[in-house]
Short mmCIF file of C-alpha atoms and ligand atoms in Angstrom, two decimals:
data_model
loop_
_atom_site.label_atom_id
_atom_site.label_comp_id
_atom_site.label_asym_id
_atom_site.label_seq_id
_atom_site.Cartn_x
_atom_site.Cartn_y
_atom_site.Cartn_z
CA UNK A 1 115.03 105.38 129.75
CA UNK A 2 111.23 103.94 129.90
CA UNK A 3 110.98 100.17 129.52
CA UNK A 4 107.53 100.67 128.54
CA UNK A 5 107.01 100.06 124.62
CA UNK A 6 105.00 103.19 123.02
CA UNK A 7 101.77 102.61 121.49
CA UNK A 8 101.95 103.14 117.28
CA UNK A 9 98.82 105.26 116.60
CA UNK A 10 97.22 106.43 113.56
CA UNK A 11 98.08 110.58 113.23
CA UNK A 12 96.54 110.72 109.95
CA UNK A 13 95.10 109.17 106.25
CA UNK A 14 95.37 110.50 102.79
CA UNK A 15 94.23 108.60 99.55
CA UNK A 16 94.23 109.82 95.86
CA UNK A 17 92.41 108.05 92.63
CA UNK A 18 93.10 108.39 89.04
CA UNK A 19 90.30 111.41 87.65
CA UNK A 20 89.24 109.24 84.74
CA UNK A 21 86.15 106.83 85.40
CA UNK A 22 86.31 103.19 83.47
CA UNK A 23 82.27 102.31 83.81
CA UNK A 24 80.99 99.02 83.32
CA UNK A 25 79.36 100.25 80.44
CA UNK A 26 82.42 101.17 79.12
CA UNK A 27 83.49 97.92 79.33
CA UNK A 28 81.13 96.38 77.57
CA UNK A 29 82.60 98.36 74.32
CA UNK A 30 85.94 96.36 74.94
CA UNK A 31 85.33 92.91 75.89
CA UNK A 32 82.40 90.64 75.55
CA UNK A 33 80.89 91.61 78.98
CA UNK A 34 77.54 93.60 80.65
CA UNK A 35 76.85 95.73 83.52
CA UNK A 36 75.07 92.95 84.90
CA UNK A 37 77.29 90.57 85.01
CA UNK A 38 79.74 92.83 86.46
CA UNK A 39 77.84 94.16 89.57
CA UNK A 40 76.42 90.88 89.91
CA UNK A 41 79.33 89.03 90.26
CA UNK A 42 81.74 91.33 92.26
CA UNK A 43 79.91 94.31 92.98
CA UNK A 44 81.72 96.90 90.91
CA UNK A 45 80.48 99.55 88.95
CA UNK A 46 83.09 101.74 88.04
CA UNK A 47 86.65 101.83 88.61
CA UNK A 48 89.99 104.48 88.34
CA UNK A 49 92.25 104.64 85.21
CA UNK A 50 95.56 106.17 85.57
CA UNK A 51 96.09 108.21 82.44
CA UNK A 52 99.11 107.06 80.39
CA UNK A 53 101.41 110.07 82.38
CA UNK A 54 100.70 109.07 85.50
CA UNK A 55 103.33 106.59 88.04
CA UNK A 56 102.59 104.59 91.25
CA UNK A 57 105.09 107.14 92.89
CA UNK A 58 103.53 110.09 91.94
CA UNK A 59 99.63 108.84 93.04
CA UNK A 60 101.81 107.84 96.08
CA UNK A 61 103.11 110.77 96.43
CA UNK A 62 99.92 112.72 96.56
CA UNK A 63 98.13 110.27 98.74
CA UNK A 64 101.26 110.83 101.21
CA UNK A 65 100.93 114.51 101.27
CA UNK A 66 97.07 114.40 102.35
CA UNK A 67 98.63 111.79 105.46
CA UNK A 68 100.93 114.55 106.27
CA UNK A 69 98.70 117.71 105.92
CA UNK A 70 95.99 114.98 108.10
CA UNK A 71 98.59 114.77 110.79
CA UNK A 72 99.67 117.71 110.88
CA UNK A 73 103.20 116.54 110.13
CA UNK A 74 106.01 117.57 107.37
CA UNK A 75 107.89 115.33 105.30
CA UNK A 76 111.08 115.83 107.37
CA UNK A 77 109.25 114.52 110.53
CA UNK A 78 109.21 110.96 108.81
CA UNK A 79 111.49 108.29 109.96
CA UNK A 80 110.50 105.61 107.41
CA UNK A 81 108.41 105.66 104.26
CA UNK A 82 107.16 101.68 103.56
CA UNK A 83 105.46 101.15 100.42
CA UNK A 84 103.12 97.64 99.48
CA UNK A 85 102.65 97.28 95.67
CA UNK A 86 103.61 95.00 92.65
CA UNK A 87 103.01 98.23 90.07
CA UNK A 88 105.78 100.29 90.88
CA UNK A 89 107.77 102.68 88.98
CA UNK A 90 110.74 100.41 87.82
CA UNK A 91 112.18 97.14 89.22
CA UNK A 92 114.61 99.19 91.03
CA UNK A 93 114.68 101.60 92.62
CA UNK A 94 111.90 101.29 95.21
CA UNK A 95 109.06 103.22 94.56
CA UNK A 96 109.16 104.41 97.99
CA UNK A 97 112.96 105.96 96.89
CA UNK A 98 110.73 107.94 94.14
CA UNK A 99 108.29 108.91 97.10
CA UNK A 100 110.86 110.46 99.37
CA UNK A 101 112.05 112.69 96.49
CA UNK A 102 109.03 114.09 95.35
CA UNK A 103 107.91 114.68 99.45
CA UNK A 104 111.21 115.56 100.64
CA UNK A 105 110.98 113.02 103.09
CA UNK A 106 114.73 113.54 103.59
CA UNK A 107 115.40 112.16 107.67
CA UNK A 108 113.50 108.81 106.02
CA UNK A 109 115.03 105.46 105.19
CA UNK A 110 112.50 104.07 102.16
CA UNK A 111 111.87 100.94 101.25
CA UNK A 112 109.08 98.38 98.92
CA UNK A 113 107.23 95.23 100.18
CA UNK A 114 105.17 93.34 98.15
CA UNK A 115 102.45 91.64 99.31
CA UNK A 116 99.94 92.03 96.34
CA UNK A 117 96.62 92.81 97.82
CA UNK A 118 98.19 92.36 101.32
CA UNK A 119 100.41 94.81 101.09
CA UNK A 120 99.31 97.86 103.24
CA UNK A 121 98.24 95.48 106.06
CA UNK A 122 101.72 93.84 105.82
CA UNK A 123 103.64 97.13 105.53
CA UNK A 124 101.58 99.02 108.37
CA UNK A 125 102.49 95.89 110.28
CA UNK A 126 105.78 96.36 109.43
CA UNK A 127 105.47 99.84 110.50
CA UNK A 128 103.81 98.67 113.84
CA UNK A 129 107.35 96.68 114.72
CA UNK A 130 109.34 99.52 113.95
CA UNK A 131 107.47 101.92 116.72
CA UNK A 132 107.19 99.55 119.43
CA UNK A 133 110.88 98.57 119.27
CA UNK A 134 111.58 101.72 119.22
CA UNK A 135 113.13 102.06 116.01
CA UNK A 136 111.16 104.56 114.36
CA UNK A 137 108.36 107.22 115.49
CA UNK A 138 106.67 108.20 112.58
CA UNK A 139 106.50 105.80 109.58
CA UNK A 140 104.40 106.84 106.30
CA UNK A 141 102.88 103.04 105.26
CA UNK A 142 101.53 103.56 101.58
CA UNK A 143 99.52 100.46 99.39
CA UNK A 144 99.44 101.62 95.63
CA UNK A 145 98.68 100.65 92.50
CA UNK A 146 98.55 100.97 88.46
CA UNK A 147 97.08 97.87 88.01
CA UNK A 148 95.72 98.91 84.62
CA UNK A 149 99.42 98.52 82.98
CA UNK A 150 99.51 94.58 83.68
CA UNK A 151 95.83 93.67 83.34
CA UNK A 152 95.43 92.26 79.82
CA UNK A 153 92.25 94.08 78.19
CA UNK A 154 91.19 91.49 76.30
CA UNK A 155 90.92 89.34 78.87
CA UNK A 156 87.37 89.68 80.41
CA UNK A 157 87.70 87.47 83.45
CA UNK A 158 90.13 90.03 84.87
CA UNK A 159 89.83 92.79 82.97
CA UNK A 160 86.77 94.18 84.64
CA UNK A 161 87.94 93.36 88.27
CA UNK A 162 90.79 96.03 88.71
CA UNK A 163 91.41 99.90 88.98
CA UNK A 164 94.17 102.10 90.18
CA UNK A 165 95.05 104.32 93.66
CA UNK A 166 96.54 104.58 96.37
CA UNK A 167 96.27 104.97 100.18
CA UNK A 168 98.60 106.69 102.87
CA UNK A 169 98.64 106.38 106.31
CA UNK A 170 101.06 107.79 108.98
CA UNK A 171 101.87 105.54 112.00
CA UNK A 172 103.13 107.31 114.96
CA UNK A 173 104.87 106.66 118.25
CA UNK A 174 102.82 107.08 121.52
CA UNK A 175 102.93 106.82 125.31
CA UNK A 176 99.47 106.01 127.63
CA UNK A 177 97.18 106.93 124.52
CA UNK A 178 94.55 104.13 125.15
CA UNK A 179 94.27 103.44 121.48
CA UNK A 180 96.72 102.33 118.65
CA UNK A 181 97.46 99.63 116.72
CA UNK A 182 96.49 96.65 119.53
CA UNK A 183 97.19 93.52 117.76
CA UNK A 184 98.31 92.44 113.98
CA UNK A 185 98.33 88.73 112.08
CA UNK A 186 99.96 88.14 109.14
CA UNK A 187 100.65 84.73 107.31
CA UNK A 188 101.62 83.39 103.81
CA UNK A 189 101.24 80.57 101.33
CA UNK A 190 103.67 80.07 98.86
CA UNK A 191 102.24 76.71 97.81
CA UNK A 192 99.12 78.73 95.99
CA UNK A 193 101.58 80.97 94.31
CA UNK A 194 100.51 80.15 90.49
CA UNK A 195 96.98 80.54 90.94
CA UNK A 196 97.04 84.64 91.11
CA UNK A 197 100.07 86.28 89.44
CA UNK A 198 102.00 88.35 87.07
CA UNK A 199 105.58 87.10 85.57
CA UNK A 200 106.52 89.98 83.43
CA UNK A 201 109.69 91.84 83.36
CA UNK A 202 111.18 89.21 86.52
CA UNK A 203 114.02 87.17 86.44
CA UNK A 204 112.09 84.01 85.27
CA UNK A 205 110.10 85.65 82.49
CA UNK A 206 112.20 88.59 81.40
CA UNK A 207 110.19 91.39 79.75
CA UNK A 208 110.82 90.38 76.52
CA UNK A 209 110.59 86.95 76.91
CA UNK A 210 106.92 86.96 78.54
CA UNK A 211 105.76 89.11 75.56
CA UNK A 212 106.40 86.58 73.49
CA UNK A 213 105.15 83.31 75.95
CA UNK A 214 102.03 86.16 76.18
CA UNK A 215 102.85 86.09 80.10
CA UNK A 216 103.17 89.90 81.07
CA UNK A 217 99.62 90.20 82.45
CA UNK A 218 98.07 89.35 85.70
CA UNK A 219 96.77 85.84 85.50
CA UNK A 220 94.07 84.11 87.56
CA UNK A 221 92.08 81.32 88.45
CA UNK A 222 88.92 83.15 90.01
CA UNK A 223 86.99 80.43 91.71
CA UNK A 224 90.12 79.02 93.47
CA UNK A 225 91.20 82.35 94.72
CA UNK A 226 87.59 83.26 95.20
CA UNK A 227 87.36 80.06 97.52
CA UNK A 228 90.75 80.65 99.15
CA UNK A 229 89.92 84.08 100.04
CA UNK A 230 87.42 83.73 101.97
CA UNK A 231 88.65 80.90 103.57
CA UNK A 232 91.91 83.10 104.85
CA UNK A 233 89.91 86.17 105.35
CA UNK A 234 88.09 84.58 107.75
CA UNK A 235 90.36 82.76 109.74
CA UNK A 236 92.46 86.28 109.71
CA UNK A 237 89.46 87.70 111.45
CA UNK A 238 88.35 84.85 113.73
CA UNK A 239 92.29 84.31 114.66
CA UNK A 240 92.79 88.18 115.88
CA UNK A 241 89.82 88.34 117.95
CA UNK A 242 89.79 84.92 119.98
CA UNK A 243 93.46 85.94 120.71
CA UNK A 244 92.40 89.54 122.09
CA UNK A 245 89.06 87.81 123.72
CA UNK A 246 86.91 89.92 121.54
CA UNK A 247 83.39 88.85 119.41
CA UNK A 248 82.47 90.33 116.15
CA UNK A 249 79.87 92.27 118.29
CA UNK A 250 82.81 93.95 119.73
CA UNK A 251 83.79 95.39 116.48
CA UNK A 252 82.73 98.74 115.44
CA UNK A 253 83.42 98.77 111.56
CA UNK A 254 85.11 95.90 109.67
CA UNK A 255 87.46 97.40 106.63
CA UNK A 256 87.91 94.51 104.19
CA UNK A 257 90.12 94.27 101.15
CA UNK A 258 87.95 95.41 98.26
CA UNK A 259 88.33 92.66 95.47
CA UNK A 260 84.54 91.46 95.51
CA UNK A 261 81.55 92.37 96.93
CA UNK A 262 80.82 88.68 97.62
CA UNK A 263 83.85 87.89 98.73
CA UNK A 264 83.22 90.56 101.52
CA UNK A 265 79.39 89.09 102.33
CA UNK A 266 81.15 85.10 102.35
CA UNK A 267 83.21 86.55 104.89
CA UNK A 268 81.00 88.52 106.75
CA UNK A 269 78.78 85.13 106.96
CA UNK A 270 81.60 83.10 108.54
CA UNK A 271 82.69 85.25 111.29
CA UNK A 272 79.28 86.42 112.17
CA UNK A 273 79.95 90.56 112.11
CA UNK A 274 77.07 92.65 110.98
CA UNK A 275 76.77 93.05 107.49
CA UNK A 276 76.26 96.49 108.29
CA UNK A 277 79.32 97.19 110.05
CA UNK A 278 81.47 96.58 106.66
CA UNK A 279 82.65 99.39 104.61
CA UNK A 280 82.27 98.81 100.88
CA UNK A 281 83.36 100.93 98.18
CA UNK A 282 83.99 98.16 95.72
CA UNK A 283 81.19 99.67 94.16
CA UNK A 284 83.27 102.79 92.72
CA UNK A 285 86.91 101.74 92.61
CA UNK A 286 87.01 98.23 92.11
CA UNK A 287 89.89 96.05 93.29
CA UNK A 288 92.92 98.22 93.89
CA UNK A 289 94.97 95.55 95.41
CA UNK A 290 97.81 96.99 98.30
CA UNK A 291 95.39 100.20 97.52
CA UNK A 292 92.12 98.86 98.29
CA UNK A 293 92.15 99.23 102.41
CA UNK A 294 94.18 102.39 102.63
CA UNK A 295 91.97 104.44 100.57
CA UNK A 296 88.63 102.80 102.35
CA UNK A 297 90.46 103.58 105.49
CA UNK A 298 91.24 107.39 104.49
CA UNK A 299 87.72 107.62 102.79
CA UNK A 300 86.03 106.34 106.29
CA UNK A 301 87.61 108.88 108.46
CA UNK A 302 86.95 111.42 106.08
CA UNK A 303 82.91 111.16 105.54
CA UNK A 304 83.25 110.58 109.55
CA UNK A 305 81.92 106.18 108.79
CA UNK A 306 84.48 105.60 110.98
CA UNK A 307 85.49 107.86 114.52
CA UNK A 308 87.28 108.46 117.39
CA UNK A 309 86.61 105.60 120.12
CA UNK A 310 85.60 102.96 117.50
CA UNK A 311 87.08 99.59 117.77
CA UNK A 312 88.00 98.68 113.58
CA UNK A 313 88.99 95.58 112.29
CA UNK A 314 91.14 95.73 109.03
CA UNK A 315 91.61 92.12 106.87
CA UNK A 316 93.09 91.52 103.64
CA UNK A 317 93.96 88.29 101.28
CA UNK A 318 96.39 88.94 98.19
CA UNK A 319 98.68 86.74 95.28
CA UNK A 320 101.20 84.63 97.31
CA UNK A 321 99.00 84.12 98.91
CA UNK A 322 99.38 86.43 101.43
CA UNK A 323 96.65 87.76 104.02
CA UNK A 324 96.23 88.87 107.23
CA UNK A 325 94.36 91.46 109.98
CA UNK A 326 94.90 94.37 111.73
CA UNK A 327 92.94 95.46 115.14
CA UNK A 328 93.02 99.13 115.90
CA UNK A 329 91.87 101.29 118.59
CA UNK A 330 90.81 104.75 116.80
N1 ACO B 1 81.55 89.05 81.57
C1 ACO B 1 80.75 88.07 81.19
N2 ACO B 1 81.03 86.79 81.33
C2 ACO B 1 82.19 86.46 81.91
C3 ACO B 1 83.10 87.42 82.35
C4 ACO B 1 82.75 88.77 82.15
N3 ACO B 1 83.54 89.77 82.55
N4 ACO B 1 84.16 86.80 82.88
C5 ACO B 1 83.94 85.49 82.80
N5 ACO B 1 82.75 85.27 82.20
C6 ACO B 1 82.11 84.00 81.90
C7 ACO B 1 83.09 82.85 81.84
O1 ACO B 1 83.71 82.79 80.57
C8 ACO B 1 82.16 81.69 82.08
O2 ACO B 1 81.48 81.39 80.89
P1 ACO B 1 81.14 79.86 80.48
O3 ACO B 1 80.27 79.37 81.59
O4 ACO B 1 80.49 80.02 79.18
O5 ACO B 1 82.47 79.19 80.46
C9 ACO B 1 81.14 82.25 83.07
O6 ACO B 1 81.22 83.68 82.95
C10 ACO B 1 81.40 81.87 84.51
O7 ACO B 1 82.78 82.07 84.75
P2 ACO B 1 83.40 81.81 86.16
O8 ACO B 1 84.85 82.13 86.12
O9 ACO B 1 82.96 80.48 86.65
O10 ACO B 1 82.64 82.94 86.99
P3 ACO B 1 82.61 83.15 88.53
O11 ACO B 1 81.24 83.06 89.04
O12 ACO B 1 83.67 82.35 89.23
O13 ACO B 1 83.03 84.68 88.64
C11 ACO B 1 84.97 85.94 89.20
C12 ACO B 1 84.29 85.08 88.15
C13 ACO B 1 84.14 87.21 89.40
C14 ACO B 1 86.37 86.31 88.71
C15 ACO B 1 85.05 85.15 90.53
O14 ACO B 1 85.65 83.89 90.33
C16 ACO B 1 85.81 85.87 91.57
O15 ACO B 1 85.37 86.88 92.07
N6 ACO B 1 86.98 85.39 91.96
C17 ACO B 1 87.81 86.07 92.92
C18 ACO B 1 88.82 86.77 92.15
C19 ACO B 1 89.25 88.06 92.71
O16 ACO B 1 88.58 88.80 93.35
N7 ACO B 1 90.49 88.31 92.39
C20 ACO B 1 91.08 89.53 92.73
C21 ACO B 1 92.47 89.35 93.11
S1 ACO B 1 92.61 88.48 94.58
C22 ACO B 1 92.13 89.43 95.70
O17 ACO B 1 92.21 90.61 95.57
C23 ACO B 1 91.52 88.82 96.83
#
């Protein structure tokens, strides 16, 4: 038996997105909003809308099955599917139950985590404890998202901020590999919890109950969560490099959590890293919460922005609050 702990690697990314486009210009037909505003204040331009058929599983599912096809892997091979969201299909079971049925993930144990917009960063941590311990080889870490079913559309201030997806990655075991997953951070605030939520259908606010207190939708308070986000994104950053004696020069390409394009630039600004090494595509998805870094993640490797050898820096902030970083080898 080795006493050496295995490296956890990434073997492969998948994401999927709703088909129909929600365009700022569409918005403006709904609420009492423009296309200027919009882009000028967070950067978005369009975002996904899951049609009224479609679950969290099922865009899960398919986001899962790109991972797999990307690794190279089959369902079976899976020793633990981990999901991040605060959309999924019921309160119970776990949407990641729902995800092992439709893949036929059937070796896997499955479980949720919720972490709002932190969620794939805390599950592929997660994920990262598992393979070092030795506990699992392969684990499938999914963030996903229907946002659209608990944003209130009459409600521009959030309204026009949100759209729906998810991202898959597949986290594997490896010896001597010279890249992997080389550190992780991960912290909460429960203090800040009222500032970005959703109550409906939980034990405080049964469903029925928050229809009628007009609670069911996701509330926030923009500028404090604006304020705290950057503030946590960039101590997430700034904390996992001093600790691994690195610079922002050292980094190759920075994947932030996509909720605002100026959220991303205050960031970028505090922890001196290139504005150029940032991947942004805020721009065509908007903020897809546990979502947002898988797919940029998936979408990177795939149009080759991010490669083999690069040193990439993944950070996220989400409703808890929760945030936190992930340094990885590619
Ligand atoms: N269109 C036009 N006007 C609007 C809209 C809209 N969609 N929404 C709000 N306004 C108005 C407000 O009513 C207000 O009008 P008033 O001055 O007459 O009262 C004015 O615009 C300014 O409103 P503010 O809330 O002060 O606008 P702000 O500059 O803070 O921008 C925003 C709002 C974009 C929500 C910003 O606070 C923000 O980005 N916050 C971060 C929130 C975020 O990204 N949350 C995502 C979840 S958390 C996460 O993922 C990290």
């Amino acid at each position: 038996m080795s006493l050496k702990m295995p490296e956890t690697v990434l073997l492969g990314t998948g994401y999927e997105v709703p088909e129909k486009i929600l365009t700022n210009h569409d918005l403006e037909k709904m609420v009492d909003t423009n296309d200027q505003w919009i882009q000028e204040r967070t950067g978005i331009k369009e975002r996904r809308i899951a049609s009224s058929d479609l679950t969290t599983s099922e865009l899960c599912t398919r986001a899962a099955r790109k991972a797999l096809q990307d690794a190279n892997l089959q369902p079976e091979d899976i020793d633990l599917i981990l999901i991040g969201t605060v959309t999924g299909d019921a309160l119970f079971p776990s949407t990641a139950c729902y995800v092992q049925e439709k893949l036929g993930a059937c070796n896997a144990a499955a479980m949720d985590l919720q972490a709002a917009c932190a969620g794939f960063l805390y599950v592929s941590t997660v994920a990262d404890a598992f393979i070092i311990s030795g506990k699992a080889k392969v684990v499938l870490a999914i963030g996903g998202e229907i946002l659209s079913r608990i944003v209130d559309w009459n409600d521009r201030s959030t309204c026009v901020l949100f759209g729906d997806g998810a991202g898959a990655a597949i986290w594997g075991a490896a010896n001597d590999s010279g890249k992997g997953i080389i550190d992780t951070y991960m912290k909460s605030d429960g203090r800040l919890t009222e500032l970005l939520c959703s109550y409906g259908g939980g034990t405080n606010y049964p469903m029925q109950e928050a229809i009628e207190k007009n609670v069911q939708f996701i509330q926030m308070q923009g500028q404090e969560v604006f304020k705290s986000a950057v503030r946590a994104m960039s101590e997430a950053v700034l904390t996992i490099l001093k600790k691994n004696d690195l610079t922002g020069d050292d980094i190759d390409v920075l994947i932030p959590h996509q909720a605002n394009i100026r959220i991303m630039n205050a960031t970028v600004r505090k922890t001196k890293i290139d504005e150029n090494k940032v991947y942004v595509n805020v721009d065509r998805f908007g903020n897809t919460s546990a979502a947002s870094i898988p797919i940029a993640l998936a979408e990177a490797r795939q149009s080759g922005a991010i490669k083999a050898g690069q040193l990439v820096l993944l950070v996220s902030f989400g409703g808890g609050f929760t945030w936190g970083s992930l340094l990885l080898q590619l």
